[in-house]
CSV table of C-alpha atoms in Angstrom, one decimal:
chain,number,residue,atom,x,y,z
A,1,UNK,CA,-13.0,1.9,-16.6
A,2,UNK,CA,-12.4,4.5,-13.9
A,3,UNK,CA,-9.8,3.8,-11.2
A,4,UNK,CA,-10.4,3.8,-7.5
A,5,UNK,CA,-11.9,7.1,-6.6
A,6,UNK,CA,-11.4,8.7,-3.2
A,7,UNK,CA,-12.8,11.9,-1.8
A,8,UNK,CA,-12.1,14.3,-0.5
A,9,UNK,CA,-8.5,14.5,-1.6
A,10,UNK,CA,-7.7,16.9,1.3
A,11,UNK,CA,-9.6,17.3,4.5
A,12,UNK,CA,-8.9,19.6,7.4
A,13,UNK,CA,-10.5,19.1,10.7
A,14,UNK,CA,-10.1,20.5,14.2
A,15,UNK,CA,-9.5,18.3,17.1
A,16,UNK,CA,-12.7,16.6,18.3
A,17,UNK,CA,-14.5,16.8,14.9
A,18,UNK,CA,-15.4,13.9,12.7
A,19,UNK,CA,-13.8,12.9,9.5
A,20,UNK,CA,-15.5,10.9,6.8
A,21,UNK,CA,-13.4,9.5,3.9
A,22,UNK,CA,-15.1,7.9,0.9
A,23,UNK,CA,-13.9,5.3,-1.6
A,24,UNK,CA,-15.5,4.1,-4.7
A,25,UNK,CA,-13.8,0.9,-5.9
A,26,UNK,CA,-13.1,0.1,-9.5
A,27,UNK,CA,-16.1,-1.3,-11.4
A,28,UNK,CA,-16.6,-5.0,-10.7
A,29,UNK,CA,-14.4,-5.0,-7.6
A,30,UNK,CA,-16.1,-6.1,-4.4
A,31,UNK,CA,-13.0,-6.3,-2.2
A,32,UNK,CA,-12.0,-3.0,-0.5
A,33,UNK,CA,-9.0,-2.3,1.7
A,34,UNK,CA,-8.1,0.8,3.7
A,35,UNK,CA,-4.5,1.7,4.5
A,36,UNK,CA,-3.0,4.6,6.4
A,37,UNK,CA,0.4,6.2,5.8
A,38,UNK,CA,1.8,8.3,8.5
A,39,UNK,CA,4.5,10.9,7.6
A,40,UNK,CA,7.8,9.2,6.6
A,41,UNK,CA,6.3,5.7,7.1
A,42,UNK,CA,5.0,2.9,5.0
A,43,UNK,CA,1.4,2.0,4.4
A,44,UNK,CA,-0.2,0.2,7.3
A,45,UNK,CA,-3.2,-2.1,6.8
A,46,UNK,CA,-6.3,-1.0,8.6
A,47,UNK,CA,-9.4,-2.9,7.4
A,48,UNK,CA,-10.6,-5.2,4.6
A,49,UNK,CA,-14.2,-5.2,3.6
A,50,UNK,CA,-16.5,-6.9,1.1
A,51,UNK,CA,-20.0,-5.7,0.3
A,52,UNK,CA,-21.8,-5.3,3.6
A,53,UNK,CA,-19.2,-7.2,5.6
A,54,UNK,CA,-16.1,-6.4,7.5
A,55,UNK,CA,-13.7,-9.3,6.9
A,56,UNK,CA,-10.6,-8.2,8.7
A,57,UNK,CA,-10.3,-5.1,10.9
A,58,UNK,CA,-7.1,-6.1,12.7
A,59,UNK,CA,-5.3,-2.9,11.8
A,60,UNK,CA,-8.0,-0.6,12.9
A,61,UNK,CA,-7.6,1.3,16.2
A,62,UNK,CA,-10.1,0.0,18.7
A,63,UNK,CA,-11.7,3.3,19.4
A,64,UNK,CA,-13.0,6.2,17.2
A,65,UNK,CA,-12.4,4.4,13.9
A,66,UNK,CA,-15.1,2.6,11.9
A,67,UNK,CA,-15.5,1.4,8.3
A,68,UNK,CA,-18.4,0.2,6.2
A,69,UNK,CA,-19.0,-0.9,2.6
A,70,UNK,CA,-22.8,-0.8,2.1
A,71,UNK,CA,-24.6,-2.7,-0.6
A,72,UNK,CA,-25.1,0.6,-2.5
A,73,UNK,CA,-22.6,3.4,-2.5
A,74,UNK,CA,-19.0,3.9,-1.6
A,75,UNK,CA,-17.0,2.5,1.3
A,76,UNK,CA,-16.7,4.9,4.2
A,77,UNK,CA,-13.9,5.3,6.7
A,78,UNK,CA,-15.1,7.3,9.7
A,79,UNK,CA,-12.9,8.8,12.3
A,80,UNK,CA,-14.7,10.3,15.3
A,81,UNK,CA,-13.2,12.9,17.6
A,82,UNK,CA,-10.1,13.3,15.6
A,83,UNK,CA,-6.7,14.0,17.3
A,84,UNK,CA,-3.5,15.4,15.8
A,85,UNK,CA,-2.1,11.9,15.6
A,86,UNK,CA,-4.8,11.0,13.0
A,87,UNK,CA,-3.2,13.3,10.5
A,88,UNK,CA,-2.1,11.0,7.7
A,89,UNK,CA,-2.8,9.9,4.1
A,90,UNK,CA,-5.5,7.4,4.0
A,91,UNK,CA,-5.5,5.1,0.9
A,92,UNK,CA,-8.2,2.9,-0.3
A,93,UNK,CA,-7.6,0.0,-2.6
A,94,UNK,CA,-9.8,-2.4,-4.4
A,95,UNK,CA,-9.4,-5.9,-5.9
A,96,UNK,CA,-11.6,-8.1,-8.0
A,97,UNK,CA,-10.9,-11.2,-6.0
A,98,UNK,CA,-10.0,-12.5,-2.5
A,99,UNK,CA,-6.4,-13.3,-3.6
A,100,UNK,CA,-5.9,-10.5,-6.0
A,101,UNK,CA,-3.6,-8.6,-3.7
A,102,UNK,CA,-1.1,-11.5,-4.0
A,103,UNK,CA,-0.4,-10.9,-7.6
A,104,UNK,CA,-0.7,-7.1,-8.0
A,105,UNK,CA,-4.5,-7.0,-8.6
A,106,UNK,CA,-4.8,-4.5,-5.9
A,107,UNK,CA,-5.4,-1.0,-7.2
A,108,UNK,CA,-5.0,2.1,-5.1
A,109,UNK,CA,-6.7,5.4,-5.1
A,110,UNK,CA,-4.8,8.6,-4.9
A,111,UNK,CA,-5.5,8.9,-1.2
A,112,UNK,CA,-7.2,11.3,1.2
A,113,UNK,CA,-5.0,13.6,3.2
A,114,UNK,CA,-6.3,14.4,6.6
A,115,UNK,CA,-4.9,17.2,8.6
A,116,UNK,CA,-6.0,17.7,12.1
A,117,UNK,CA,-5.4,21.2,13.6
B,1,UNK,CA,6.9,-5.1,14.9
B,2,UNK,CA,8.2,-4.4,11.4
B,3,UNK,CA,7.8,-7.6,9.4
B,4,UNK,CA,8.9,-6.0,6.2
B,5,UNK,CA,12.0,-3.8,6.3
B,6,UNK,CA,13.6,-1.5,3.8
B,7,UNK,CA,16.8,-0.3,5.5
B,8,UNK,CA,17.8,2.2,2.9
B,9,UNK,CA,15.5,5.3,3.0
B,10,UNK,CA,17.1,6.7,-0.2
B,11,UNK,CA,19.2,5.8,-3.2
B,12,UNK,CA,20.7,7.9,-5.9
B,13,UNK,CA,21.7,6.3,-9.2
B,14,UNK,CA,22.9,7.7,-12.5
B,15,UNK,CA,20.7,7.4,-15.6
B,16,UNK,CA,21.6,4.2,-17.5
B,17,UNK,CA,23.1,2.4,-14.5
B,18,UNK,CA,21.5,-0.3,-12.4
B,19,UNK,CA,19.3,0.5,-9.4
B,20,UNK,CA,19.1,-2.1,-6.7
B,21,UNK,CA,16.6,-1.8,-4.0
B,22,UNK,CA,16.6,-4.2,-1.1
B,23,UNK,CA,14.0,-5.6,1.3
B,24,UNK,CA,14.1,-8.0,4.2
B,25,UNK,CA,11.3,-9.8,5.9
B,26,UNK,CA,10.8,-11.7,9.1
B,27,UNK,CA,7.7,-13.8,8.6
B,28,UNK,CA,8.3,-17.0,6.8
B,29,UNK,CA,4.6,-17.4,6.2
B,30,UNK,CA,4.5,-14.8,3.5
B,31,UNK,CA,3.6,-16.4,0.1
B,32,UNK,CA,4.0,-13.5,-2.2
B,33,UNK,CA,6.2,-10.5,-2.5
B,34,UNK,CA,5.5,-7.4,-4.4
B,35,UNK,CA,7.0,-4.0,-5.3
B,36,UNK,CA,5.0,-0.9,-5.6
B,37,UNK,CA,6.1,2.5,-7.0
B,38,UNK,CA,4.7,5.7,-5.6
B,39,UNK,CA,4.9,9.3,-6.9
B,40,UNK,CA,4.1,12.2,-4.6
B,41,UNK,CA,0.4,12.9,-4.0
B,42,UNK,CA,-0.5,9.7,-5.9
B,43,UNK,CA,-1.5,6.2,-4.8
B,44,UNK,CA,1.0,3.3,-5.1
B,45,UNK,CA,1.0,1.4,-8.4
B,46,UNK,CA,2.0,-2.2,-8.8
B,47,UNK,CA,5.3,-3.0,-10.4
B,48,UNK,CA,6.1,-6.6,-10.2
B,49,UNK,CA,5.5,-9.6,-7.9
B,50,UNK,CA,7.1,-12.9,-7.1
B,51,UNK,CA,5.7,-16.1,-5.6
B,52,UNK,CA,7.6,-17.6,-2.7
B,53,UNK,CA,8.2,-20.8,-4.8
B,54,UNK,CA,10.3,-18.8,-7.3
B,55,UNK,CA,13.6,-17.1,-7.0
B,56,UNK,CA,13.4,-14.7,-9.9
B,57,UNK,CA,10.8,-12.8,-11.9
B,58,UNK,CA,11.5,-10.5,-14.8
B,59,UNK,CA,9.4,-7.9,-16.5
B,60,UNK,CA,11.1,-5.7,-19.0
B,61,UNK,CA,13.6,-3.5,-17.1
B,62,UNK,CA,12.5,-4.8,-13.7
B,63,UNK,CA,13.7,-8.0,-12.1
B,64,UNK,CA,12.8,-9.2,-8.6
B,65,UNK,CA,15.1,-11.7,-6.8
B,66,UNK,CA,14.0,-13.7,-3.8
B,67,UNK,CA,16.3,-15.4,-1.4
B,68,UNK,CA,14.1,-17.3,1.0
B,69,UNK,CA,16.8,-18.7,3.2
B,70,UNK,CA,18.0,-15.1,3.9
B,71,UNK,CA,14.5,-13.7,3.9
B,72,UNK,CA,15.6,-11.1,1.5
B,73,UNK,CA,14.4,-9.8,-1.8
B,74,UNK,CA,15.7,-7.2,-4.2
B,75,UNK,CA,14.4,-5.2,-7.1
B,76,UNK,CA,16.8,-4.5,-10.0
B,77,UNK,CA,16.0,-1.7,-12.5
B,78,UNK,CA,18.2,-1.7,-15.5
B,79,UNK,CA,18.8,0.7,-17.2
B,80,UNK,CA,17.5,3.3,-14.8
B,81,UNK,CA,15.6,6.2,-16.2
B,82,UNK,CA,14.8,9.6,-14.8
B,83,UNK,CA,11.1,8.6,-14.8
B,84,UNK,CA,11.9,5.9,-12.3
B,85,UNK,CA,12.5,8.5,-9.6
B,86,UNK,CA,9.9,7.7,-7.0
B,87,UNK,CA,9.4,5.9,-3.7
B,88,UNK,CA,9.5,2.2,-4.0
B,89,UNK,CA,7.7,0.0,-1.5
B,90,UNK,CA,8.3,-3.6,-0.9
B,91,UNK,CA,5.2,-5.6,0.2
B,92,UNK,CA,4.5,-9.1,1.3
B,93,UNK,CA,1.3,-11.1,1.3
B,94,UNK,CA,0.1,-14.3,3.0
B,95,UNK,CA,-3.3,-15.7,3.0
B,96,UNK,CA,-4.4,-15.4,6.6
B,97,UNK,CA,-7.8,-16.9,7.2
B,98,UNK,CA,-10.0,-15.4,4.5
B,99,UNK,CA,-8.1,-12.1,4.0
B,100,UNK,CA,-5.3,-11.6,1.6
B,101,UNK,CA,-3.6,-8.3,2.7
B,102,UNK,CA,-0.3,-6.6,2.1
B,103,UNK,CA,2.3,-5.7,4.7
B,104,UNK,CA,4.4,-2.8,3.4
B,105,UNK,CA,8.0,-1.7,4.2
B,106,UNK,CA,8.8,1.9,4.9
B,107,UNK,CA,9.9,2.6,1.3
B,108,UNK,CA,13.1,3.7,-0.5
B,109,UNK,CA,13.2,6.9,-2.3
B,110,UNK,CA,15.0,6.4,-5.6
B,111,UNK,CA,16.5,9.4,-7.4
B,112,UNK,CA,17.8,8.8,-10.9
B,113,UNK,CA,20.1,11.6,-12.0
B,114,UNK,CA,21.1,12.7,-15.4
């Protein structure tokens, strides 16, 4: 059973370009979370999705950021018109249940590191 | 608004001794508390958790203590091993609406020396 797969692992973009980060959850997991880690900081919740639905996007910046988890295929975190402040590690996590995060059933990918020049 | 705080950015402990990592929180609505371990260039991995109705949970070398009145929890690692050197994140969870999500502290870098 493969773990949470994220790609690309490293992405370099120039200011104003778009960044697309992909996440394939563990098999059988329908709950996906995205977190962002800025340098020297902890992980900040961004968005929680289930298949085809955004459940909680309270941590997402209001502009330029969007996320989806289609019926088929990976979850996508999209950042339009990137700025230097978007440089961070973006982690995806998946869980088999709504409350899995409470007891450690939240499994993280290795992260995608975005660098904006 | 930092709801989960780890005030020690780093800790150095000798191999074989006890490591104590601390965490404070402000939101009394949190139901669960967890510790995650993170190596460089990897994602966090779950270590141990505790429900808010308990004050202690033990798993091998790892024990988490919860003091609800002080809104404080700690992770004890004994004996510490070189492979324990990593960044440790404290996290808290509370079922808000339909979403169960984790709020993380800023992490403590543990260095276990020989």
